[in-house]
Short mmCIF file of C-alpha atoms and ligand atoms in Angstrom, two decimals:
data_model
loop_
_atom_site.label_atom_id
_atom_site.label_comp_id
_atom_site.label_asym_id
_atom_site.label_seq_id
_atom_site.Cartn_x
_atom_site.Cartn_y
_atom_site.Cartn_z
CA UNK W 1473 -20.58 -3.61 81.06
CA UNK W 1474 -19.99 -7.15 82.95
CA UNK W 1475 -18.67 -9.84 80.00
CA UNK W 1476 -21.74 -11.52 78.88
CA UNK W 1477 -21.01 -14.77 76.86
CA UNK W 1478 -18.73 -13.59 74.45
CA UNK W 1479 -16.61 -15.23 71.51
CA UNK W 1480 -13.52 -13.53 70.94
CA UNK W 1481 -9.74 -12.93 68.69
CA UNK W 1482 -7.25 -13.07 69.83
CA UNK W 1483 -7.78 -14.92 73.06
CA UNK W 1484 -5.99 -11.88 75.25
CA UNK W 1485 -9.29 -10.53 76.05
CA UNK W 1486 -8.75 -11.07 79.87
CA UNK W 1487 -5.57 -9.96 80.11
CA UNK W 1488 -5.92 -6.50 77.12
CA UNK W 1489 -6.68 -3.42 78.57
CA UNK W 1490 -8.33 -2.45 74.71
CA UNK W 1491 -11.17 -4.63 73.12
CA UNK W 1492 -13.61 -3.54 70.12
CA UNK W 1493 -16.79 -5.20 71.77
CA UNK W 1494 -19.31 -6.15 68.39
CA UNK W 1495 -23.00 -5.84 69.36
CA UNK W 1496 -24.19 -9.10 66.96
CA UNK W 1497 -27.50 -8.04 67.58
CA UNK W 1498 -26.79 -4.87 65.61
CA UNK W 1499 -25.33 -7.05 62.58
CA UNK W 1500 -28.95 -8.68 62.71
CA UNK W 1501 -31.31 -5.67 62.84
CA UNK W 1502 -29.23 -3.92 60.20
CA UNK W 1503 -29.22 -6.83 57.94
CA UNK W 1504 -33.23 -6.61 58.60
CA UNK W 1505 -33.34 -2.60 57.88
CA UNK W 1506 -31.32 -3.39 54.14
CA UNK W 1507 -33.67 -6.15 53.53
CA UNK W 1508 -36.63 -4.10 53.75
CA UNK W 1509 -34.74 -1.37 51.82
CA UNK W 1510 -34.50 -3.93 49.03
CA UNK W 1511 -37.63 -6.45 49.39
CA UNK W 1512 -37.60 -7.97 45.92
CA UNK W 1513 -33.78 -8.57 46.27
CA UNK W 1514 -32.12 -11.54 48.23
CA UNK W 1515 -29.55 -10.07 50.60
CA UNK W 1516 -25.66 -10.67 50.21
CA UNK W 1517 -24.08 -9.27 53.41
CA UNK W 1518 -20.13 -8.66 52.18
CA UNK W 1519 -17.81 -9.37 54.68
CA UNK W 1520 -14.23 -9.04 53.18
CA UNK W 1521 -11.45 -7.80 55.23
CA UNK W 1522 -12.54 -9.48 58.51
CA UNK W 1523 -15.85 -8.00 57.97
CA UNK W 1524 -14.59 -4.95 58.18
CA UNK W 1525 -12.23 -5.24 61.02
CA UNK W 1526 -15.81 -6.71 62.96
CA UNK W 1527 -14.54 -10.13 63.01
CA UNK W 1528 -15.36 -12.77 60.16
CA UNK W 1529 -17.68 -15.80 61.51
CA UNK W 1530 -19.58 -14.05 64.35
CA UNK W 1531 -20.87 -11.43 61.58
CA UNK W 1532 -21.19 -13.50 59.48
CA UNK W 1533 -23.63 -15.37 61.47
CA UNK W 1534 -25.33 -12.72 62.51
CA UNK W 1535 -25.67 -11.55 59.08
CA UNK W 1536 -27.48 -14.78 58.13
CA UNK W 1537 -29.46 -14.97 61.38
CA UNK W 1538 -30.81 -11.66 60.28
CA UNK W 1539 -32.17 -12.79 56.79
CA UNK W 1540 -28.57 -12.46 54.57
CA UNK W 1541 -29.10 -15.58 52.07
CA UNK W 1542 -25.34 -14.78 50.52
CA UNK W 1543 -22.21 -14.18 51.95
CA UNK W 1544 -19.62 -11.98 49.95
CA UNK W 1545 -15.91 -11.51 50.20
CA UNK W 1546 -13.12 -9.87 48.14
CA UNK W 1547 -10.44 -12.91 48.55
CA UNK W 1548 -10.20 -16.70 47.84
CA UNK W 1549 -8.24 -16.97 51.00
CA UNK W 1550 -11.07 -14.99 53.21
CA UNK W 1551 -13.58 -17.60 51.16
CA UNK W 1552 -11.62 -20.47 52.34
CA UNK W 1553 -11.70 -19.55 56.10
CA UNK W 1554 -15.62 -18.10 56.30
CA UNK W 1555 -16.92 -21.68 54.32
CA UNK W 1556 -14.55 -23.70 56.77
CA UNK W 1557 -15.50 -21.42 59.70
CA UNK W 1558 -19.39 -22.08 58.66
CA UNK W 1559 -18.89 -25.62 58.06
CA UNK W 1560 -17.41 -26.57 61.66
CA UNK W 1561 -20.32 -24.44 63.08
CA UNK W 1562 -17.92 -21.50 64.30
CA UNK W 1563 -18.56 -18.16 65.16
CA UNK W 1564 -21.63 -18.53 67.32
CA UNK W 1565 -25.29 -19.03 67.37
CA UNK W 1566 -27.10 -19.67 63.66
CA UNK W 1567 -30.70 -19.53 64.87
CA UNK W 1568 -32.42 -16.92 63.23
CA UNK W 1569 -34.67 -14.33 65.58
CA UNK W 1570 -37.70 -15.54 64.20
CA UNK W 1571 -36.83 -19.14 65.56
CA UNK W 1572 -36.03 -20.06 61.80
CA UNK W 1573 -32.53 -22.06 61.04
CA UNK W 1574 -30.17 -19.58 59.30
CA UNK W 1575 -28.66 -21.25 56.36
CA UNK W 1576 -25.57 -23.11 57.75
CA UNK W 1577 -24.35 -23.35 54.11
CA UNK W 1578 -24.67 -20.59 52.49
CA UNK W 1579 -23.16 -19.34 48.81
CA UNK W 1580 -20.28 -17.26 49.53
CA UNK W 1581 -18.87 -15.38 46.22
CA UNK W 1582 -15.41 -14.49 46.00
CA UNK W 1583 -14.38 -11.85 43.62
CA UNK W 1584 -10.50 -11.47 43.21
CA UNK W 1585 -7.95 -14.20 42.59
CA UNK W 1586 -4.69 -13.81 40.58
CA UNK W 1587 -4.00 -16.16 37.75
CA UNK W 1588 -2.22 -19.72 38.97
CA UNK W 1589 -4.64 -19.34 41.88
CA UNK W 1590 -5.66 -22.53 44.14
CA UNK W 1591 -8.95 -22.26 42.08
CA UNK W 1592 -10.04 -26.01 42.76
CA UNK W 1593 -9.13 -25.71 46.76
CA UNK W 1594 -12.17 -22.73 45.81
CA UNK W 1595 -14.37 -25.23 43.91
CA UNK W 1596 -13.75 -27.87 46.70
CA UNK W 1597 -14.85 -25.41 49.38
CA UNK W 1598 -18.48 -24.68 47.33
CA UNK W 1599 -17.31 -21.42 46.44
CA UNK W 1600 -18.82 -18.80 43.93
CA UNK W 1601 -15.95 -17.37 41.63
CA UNK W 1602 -16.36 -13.87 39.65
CA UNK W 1603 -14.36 -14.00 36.08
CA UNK W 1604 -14.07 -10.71 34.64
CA UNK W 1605 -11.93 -12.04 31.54
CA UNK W 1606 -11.35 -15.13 29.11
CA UNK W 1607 -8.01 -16.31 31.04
CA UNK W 1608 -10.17 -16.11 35.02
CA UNK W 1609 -12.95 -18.62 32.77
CA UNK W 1610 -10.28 -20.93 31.48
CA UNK W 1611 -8.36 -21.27 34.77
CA UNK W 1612 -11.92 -21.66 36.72
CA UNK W 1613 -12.95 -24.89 33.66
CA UNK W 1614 -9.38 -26.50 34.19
CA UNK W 1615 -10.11 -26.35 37.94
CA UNK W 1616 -13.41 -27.82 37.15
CA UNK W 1617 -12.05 -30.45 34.99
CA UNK W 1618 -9.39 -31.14 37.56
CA UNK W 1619 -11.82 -31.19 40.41
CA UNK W 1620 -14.77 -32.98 38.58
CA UNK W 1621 -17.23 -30.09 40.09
CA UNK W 1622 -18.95 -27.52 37.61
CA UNK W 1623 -17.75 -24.16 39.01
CA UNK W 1624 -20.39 -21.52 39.54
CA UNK W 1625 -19.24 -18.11 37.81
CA UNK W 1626 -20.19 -14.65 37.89
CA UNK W 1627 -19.61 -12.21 35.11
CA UNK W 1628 -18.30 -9.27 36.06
CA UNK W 1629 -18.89 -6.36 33.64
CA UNK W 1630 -17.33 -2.95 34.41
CA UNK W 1631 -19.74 -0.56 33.95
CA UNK W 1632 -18.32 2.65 34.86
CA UNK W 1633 -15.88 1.64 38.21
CA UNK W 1634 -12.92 1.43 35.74
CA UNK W 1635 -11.55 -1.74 38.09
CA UNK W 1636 -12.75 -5.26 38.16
CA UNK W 1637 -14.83 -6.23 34.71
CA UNK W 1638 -14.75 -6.86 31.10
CA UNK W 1639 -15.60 -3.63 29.53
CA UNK W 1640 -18.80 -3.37 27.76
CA UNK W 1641 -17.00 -3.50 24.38
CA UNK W 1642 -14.96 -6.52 25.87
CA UNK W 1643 -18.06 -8.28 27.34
CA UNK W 1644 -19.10 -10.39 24.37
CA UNK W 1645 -15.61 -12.19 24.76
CA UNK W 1646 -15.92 -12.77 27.72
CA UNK W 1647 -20.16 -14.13 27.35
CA UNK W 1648 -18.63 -16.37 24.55
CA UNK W 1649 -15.95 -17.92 26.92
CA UNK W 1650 -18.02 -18.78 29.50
CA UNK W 1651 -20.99 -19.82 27.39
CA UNK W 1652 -18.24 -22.40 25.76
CA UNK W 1653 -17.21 -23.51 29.27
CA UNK W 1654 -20.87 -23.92 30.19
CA UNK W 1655 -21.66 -25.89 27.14
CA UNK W 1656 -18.67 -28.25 28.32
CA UNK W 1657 -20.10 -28.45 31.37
CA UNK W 1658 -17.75 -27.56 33.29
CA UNK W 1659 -19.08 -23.80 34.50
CA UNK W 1660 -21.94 -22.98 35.42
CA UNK W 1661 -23.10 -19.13 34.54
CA UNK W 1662 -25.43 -18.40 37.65
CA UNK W 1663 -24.54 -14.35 37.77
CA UNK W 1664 -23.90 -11.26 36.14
CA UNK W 1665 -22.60 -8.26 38.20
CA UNK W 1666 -21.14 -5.03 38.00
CA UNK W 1667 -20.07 -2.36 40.82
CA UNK W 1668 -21.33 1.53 41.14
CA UNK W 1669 -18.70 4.18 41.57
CA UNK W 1670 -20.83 7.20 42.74
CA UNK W 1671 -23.89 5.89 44.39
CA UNK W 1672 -22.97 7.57 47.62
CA UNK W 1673 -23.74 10.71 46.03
CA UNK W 1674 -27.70 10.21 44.99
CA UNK W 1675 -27.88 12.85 42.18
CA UNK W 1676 -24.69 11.65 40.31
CA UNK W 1677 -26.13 10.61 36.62
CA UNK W 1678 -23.30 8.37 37.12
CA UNK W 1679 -25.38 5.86 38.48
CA UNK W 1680 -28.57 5.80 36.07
CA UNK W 1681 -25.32 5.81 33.40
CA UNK W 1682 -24.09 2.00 35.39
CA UNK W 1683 -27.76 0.76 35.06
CA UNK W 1684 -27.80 1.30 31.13
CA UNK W 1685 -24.48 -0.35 30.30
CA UNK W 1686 -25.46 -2.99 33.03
CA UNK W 1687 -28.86 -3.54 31.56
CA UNK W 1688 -27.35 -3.75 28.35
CA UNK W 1689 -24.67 -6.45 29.43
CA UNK W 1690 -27.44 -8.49 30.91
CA UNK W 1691 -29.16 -8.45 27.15
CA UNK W 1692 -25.55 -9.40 25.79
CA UNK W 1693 -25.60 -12.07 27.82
CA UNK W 1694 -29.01 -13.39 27.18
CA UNK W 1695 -27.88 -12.93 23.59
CA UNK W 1696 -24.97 -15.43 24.07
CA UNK W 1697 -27.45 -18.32 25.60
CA UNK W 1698 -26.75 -17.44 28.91
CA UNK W 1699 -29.62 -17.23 31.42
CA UNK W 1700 -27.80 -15.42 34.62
CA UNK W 1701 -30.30 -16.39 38.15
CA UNK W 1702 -28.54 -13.07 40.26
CA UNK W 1703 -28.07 -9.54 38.45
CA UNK W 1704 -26.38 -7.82 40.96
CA UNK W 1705 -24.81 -4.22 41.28
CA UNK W 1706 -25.97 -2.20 44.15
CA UNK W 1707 -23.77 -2.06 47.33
CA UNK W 1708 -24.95 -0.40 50.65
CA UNK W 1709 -25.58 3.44 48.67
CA UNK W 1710 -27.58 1.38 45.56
CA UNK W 1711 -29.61 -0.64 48.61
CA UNK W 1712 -30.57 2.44 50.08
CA UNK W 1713 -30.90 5.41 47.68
CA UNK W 1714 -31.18 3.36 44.20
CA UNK W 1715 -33.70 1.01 43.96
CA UNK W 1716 -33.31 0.77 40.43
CA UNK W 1717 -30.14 -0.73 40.83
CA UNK W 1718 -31.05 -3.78 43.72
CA UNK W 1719 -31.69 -6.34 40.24
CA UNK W 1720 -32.08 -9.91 42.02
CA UNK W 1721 -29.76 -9.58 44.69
CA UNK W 1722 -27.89 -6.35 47.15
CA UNK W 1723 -24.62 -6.01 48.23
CA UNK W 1724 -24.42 -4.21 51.10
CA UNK W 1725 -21.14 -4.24 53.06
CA UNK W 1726 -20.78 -1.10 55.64
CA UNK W 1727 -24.12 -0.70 56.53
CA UNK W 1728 -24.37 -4.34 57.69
CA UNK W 1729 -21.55 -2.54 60.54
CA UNK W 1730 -24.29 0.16 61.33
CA UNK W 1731 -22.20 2.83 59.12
CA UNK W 1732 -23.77 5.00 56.69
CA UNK W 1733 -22.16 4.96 52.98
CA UNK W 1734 -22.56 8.20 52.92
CA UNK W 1735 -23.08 10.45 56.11
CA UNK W 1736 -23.03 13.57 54.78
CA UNK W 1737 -26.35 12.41 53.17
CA UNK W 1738 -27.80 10.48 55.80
CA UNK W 1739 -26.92 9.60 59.04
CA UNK W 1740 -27.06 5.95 60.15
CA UNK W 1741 -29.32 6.74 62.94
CA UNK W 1742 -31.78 8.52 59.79
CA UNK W 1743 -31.20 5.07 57.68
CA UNK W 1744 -32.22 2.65 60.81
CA UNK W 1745 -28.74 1.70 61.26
CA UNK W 1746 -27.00 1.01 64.46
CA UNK W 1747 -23.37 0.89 64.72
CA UNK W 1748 -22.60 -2.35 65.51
CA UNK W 1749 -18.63 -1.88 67.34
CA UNK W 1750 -17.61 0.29 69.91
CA UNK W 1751 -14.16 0.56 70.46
CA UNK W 1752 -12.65 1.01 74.25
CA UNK W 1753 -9.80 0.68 76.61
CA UNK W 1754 -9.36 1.28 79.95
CA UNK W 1755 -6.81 4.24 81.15
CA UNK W 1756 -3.75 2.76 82.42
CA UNK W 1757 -1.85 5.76 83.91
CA UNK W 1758 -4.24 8.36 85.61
CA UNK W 1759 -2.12 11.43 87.15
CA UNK W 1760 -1.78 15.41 87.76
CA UNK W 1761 0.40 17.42 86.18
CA UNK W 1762 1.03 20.93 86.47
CA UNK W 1763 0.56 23.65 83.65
CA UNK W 1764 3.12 24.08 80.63
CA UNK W 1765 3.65 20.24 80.74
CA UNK W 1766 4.51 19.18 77.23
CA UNK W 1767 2.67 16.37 75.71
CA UNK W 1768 3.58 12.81 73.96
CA UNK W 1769 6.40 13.03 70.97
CA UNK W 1770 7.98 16.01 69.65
CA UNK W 1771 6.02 18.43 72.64
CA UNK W 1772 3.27 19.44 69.84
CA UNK W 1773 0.54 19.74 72.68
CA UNK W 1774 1.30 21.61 76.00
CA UNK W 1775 -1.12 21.51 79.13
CA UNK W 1776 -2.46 24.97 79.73
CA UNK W 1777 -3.70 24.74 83.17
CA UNK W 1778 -2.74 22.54 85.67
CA UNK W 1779 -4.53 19.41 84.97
CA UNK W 1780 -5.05 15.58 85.16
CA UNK W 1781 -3.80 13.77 82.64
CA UNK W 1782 -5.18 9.96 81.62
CA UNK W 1783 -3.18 7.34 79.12
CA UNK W 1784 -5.30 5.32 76.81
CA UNK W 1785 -3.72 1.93 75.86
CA UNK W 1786 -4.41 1.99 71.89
CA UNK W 1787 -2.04 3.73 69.18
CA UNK W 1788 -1.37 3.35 65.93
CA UNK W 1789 -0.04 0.19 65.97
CA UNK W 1790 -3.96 -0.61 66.76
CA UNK W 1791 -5.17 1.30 63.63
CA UNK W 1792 -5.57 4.34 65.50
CA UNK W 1793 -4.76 6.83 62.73
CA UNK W 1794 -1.73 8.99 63.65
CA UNK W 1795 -3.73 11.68 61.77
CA UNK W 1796 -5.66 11.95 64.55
CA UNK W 1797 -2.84 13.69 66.70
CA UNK W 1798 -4.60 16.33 68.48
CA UNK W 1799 -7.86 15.98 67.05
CA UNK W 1800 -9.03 12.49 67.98
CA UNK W 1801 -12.62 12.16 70.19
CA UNK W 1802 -12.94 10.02 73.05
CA UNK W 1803 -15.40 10.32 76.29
CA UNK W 1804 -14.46 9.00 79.71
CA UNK W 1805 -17.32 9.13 82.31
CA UNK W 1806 -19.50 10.58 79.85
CA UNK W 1807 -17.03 13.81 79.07
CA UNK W 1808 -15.96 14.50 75.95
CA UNK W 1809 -12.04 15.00 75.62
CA UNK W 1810 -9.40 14.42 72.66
CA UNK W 1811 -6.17 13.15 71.84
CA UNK W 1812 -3.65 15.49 73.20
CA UNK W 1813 -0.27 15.85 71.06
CA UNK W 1814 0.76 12.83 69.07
CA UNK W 1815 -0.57 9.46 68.62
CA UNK W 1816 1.63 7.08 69.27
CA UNK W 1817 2.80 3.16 68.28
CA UNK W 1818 0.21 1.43 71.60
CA UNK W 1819 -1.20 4.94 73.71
CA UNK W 1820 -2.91 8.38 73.42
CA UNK W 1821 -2.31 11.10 75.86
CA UNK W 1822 -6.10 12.82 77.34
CA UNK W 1823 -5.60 16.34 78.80
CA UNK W 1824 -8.78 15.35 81.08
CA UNK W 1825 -8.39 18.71 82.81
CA UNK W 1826 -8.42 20.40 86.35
CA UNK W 1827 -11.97 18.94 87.55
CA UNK W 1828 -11.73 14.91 86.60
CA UNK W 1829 -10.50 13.74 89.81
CA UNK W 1830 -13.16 11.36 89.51
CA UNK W 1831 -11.43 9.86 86.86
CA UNK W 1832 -9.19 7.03 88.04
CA UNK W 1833 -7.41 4.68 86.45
CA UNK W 1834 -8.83 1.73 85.03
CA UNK W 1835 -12.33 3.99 84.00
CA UNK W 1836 -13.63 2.95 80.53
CA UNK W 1837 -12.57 5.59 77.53
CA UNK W 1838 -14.40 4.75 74.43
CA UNK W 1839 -13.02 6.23 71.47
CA UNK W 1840 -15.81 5.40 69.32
CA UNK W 1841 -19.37 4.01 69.64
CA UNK W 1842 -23.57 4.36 68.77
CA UNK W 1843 -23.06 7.94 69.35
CA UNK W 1844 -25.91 7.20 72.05
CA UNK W 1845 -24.81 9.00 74.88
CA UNK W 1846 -22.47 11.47 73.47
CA UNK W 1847 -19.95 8.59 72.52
CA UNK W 1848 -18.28 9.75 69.65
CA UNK W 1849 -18.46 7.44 66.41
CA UNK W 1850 -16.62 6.49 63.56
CA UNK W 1851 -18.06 9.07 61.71
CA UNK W 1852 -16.28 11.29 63.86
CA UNK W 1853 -12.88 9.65 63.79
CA UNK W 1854 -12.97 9.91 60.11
CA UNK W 1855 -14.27 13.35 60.24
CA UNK W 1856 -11.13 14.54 61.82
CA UNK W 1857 -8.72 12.86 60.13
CA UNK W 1858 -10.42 13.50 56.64
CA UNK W 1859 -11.16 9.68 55.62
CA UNK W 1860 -14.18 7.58 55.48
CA UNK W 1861 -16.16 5.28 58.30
CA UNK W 1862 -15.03 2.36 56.36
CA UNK W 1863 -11.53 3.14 56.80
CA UNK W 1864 -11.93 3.59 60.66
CA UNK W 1865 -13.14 0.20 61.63
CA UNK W 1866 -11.39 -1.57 58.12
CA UNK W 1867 -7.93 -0.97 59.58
CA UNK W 1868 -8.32 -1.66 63.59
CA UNK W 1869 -5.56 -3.89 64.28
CA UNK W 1870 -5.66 -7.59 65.22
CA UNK W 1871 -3.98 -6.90 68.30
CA UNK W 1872 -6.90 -5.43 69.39
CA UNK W 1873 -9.64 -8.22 70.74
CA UNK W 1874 -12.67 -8.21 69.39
CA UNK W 1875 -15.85 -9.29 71.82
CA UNK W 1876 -18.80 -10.24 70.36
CA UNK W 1877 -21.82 -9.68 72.31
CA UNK W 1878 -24.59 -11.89 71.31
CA UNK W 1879 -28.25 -10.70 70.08
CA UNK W 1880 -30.16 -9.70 73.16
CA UNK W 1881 -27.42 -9.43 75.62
CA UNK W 1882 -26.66 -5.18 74.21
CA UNK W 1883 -27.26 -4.60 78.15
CA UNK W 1884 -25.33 -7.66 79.78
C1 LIG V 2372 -17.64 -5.53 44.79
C2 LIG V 2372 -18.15 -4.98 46.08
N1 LIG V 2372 -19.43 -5.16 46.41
C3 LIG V 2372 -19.94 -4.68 47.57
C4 LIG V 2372 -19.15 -3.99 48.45
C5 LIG V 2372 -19.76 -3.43 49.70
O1 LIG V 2372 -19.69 -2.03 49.65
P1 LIG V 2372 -20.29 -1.12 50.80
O2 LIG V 2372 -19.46 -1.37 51.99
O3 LIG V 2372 -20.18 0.26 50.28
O4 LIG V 2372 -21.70 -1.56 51.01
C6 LIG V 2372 -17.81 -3.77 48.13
C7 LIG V 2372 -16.94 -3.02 49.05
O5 LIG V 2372 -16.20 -2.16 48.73
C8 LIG V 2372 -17.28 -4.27 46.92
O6 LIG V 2372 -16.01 -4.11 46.58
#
């Protein structure tokens, strides 16, 4: 693949044999599949944790281009940088594919913040807060007051997650604290949500169970005079096997990435999904080596025939997981290898065996991709080392540059 226009973090792109390249265009189509998963819900695409290793503003973008009306993100500090990112226009194209303007200002909720947080710096920056207590409403009016801006809250209830939320016996409190603030005039009380625990597994009862209590905490709050605009509940699993939980608005974070929530039960290719990064590096040592030679730290792989072997420049001081010692997938050429012996800090070993001498150094592994054309995926990685999808792409490291292909240049 020849670099088509491409925005990019860190700037080392040039110069790093690794890269996670980001088809945007995936971001866009995905977005597009979860909207028509969820038509009578608006569509908050969640991207916390450098949308999910994907890289912030570019998604983000791409979310919106593709119909997202909300942004979502776990931290005020992640809030901060996607509103200022927006704001100054960063992160790429905001022309939607129809030809339509994405929203350049969109609402962005932020859901966690410690008390003696910056809360007016969040007010300041147009930012939706979450208060799942009395004390997160009283620090969010005293930032209004100090800020002269009525903060827009949303209620979080915990309706069977056991994390964030007031719970249901609790809620009242908190409906009467913010109903207060909201008679001062300082808050404004625009959502109620809450956040399923088992929706990944579609015959849980767990999940009809979050729909009562959170049906019931929407009465208590219509009971305390407070008329909440977005209900919201359902993540990626409640967009796509729970429509009784999309409300007025979806969450969806992973499948935004092209990732099933839940492989086991559907594949993303059988949801519509495309994965949206594949990650690859070019092999910087390429060389034979003769049968019996012992492999990478502590000798726990040993060549059995004489061979070639091939370095790949990413290691768990990329996010590789160490786990994957031995186990890990990666094609070069279109063959299917793995990592032999241990993972280590920046490089995996390939036993690429006695017939690659076609494989030279500088050829393209890709550790994880589509899955079109045998590419292995993240499903795959996390397969092997018993973990999730999320976790795969969450924790690639920001050494690792991330390229950002724009929509309609997949085959630049
Ligand atoms: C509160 C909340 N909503 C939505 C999401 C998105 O979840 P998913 O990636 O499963 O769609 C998350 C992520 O964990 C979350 O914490």
């Amino acid at each position: 693949m020849s670099l088509p226009e491409i925005t990019t973090r860190p700037a080392g792109v040039h110069v790093h044999p690794a890269r996670a390249v980001v088809d945007l265009g995936a971001i866009t189509d995905n977005v597009g599949v979860l909207r028509a998963a969820a038509p009578r819900a608006e569509v908050m695409a969640v991207v916390k944790a450098d949308a999910y290793g994907h890289g912030l503003l570019p998604v983000a973008r791409a979310a919106l281009d593709g119909g997202a009306t909300w942004l979502g993100v776990a931290q005020l500090a992640e809030a901060l940088e996607l509103r200022a990112g927006l704001d100054a226009g960063a992160g790429g194209p905001a022309a939607a594919s129809d030809g339509a303007a994405a929203p350049a200002h969109p609402p962005i909720l932020s859901w966690i913040f410690a008390p003696g947080a910056p809360l007016g710096r969040a007010l300041e920056a147009d930012i939706d807060l979450s208060a799942s207590a009395p004390w997160a409403v009283a620090e969010i009016a005293a930032a209004a007051r100090a800020t002269g801006r009525t903060a827009r809250v949303h209620l979080e209830v915990d309706t069977g997650m056991g994390r964030g939320g007031a719970r249901p016996e609790a809620f009242n409190e908190l409906v009467a604290a913010a109903a207060a603030a909201q008679a001062e005039g300082t808050v404004d009380v625009v959502g109620v949500w809450s956040h399923l625990a088992c929706a990944d597994e579609p015959e849980n009862p767990a999940t009809g169970r979050q729909v009562e209590v959170f049906t019931a905490a929407l009465a208590q709050a219509e009971r305390g005079g407070l008329r909440p605009r977005v209900r919201h509940l359902a993540a990626s699993a409640g967009t796509l096997f729970h429509p009784a939980t999309h409300f007025d608005l979806v969450r969806p974070g992973i499948a935004v990435y092209g990732l099933s929530p839940a492989p086991a039960v559907a594949s993303s290719a059988a949801l519509g999904l495309r994965p949206a990064m594949t990650l690859e590096a070019r092999l910087v040592v390429v060389k034979a080596a003769p049968a019996g030679t012992p492999l990478s730290y502590g000798h726990t792989a040993v060549t059995t025939t004489d061979t070639h072997l091939g370095v790949v420049p990413l290691g768990y001081g990329d996010g590789i997981p160490r786990a994957a010692s031995g186990l890990g997938p990666v094609t070069v050429a279109g063959r299917r290898y793995h990592v032999a012996g241990r993972v280590c800090m920046d490089q995996v070993i390939l036993d690429l065996g006695p017939e690659s001498t076609d494989v030279a150094v500088g050829d393209t592994a890709v550790l994880f991709g589509d899955g079109r054309d045998g590419t292995p995926t993240a499903d795959d990685w996390a397969a092997v080392v018993g973990t999730i999808n999320y976790e795969i792409v969450t924790r690639l490291g920001a050494r690792v540059p991330r390229v950002h292909v724009p929509a309609g240049r997949e085959d630049a």
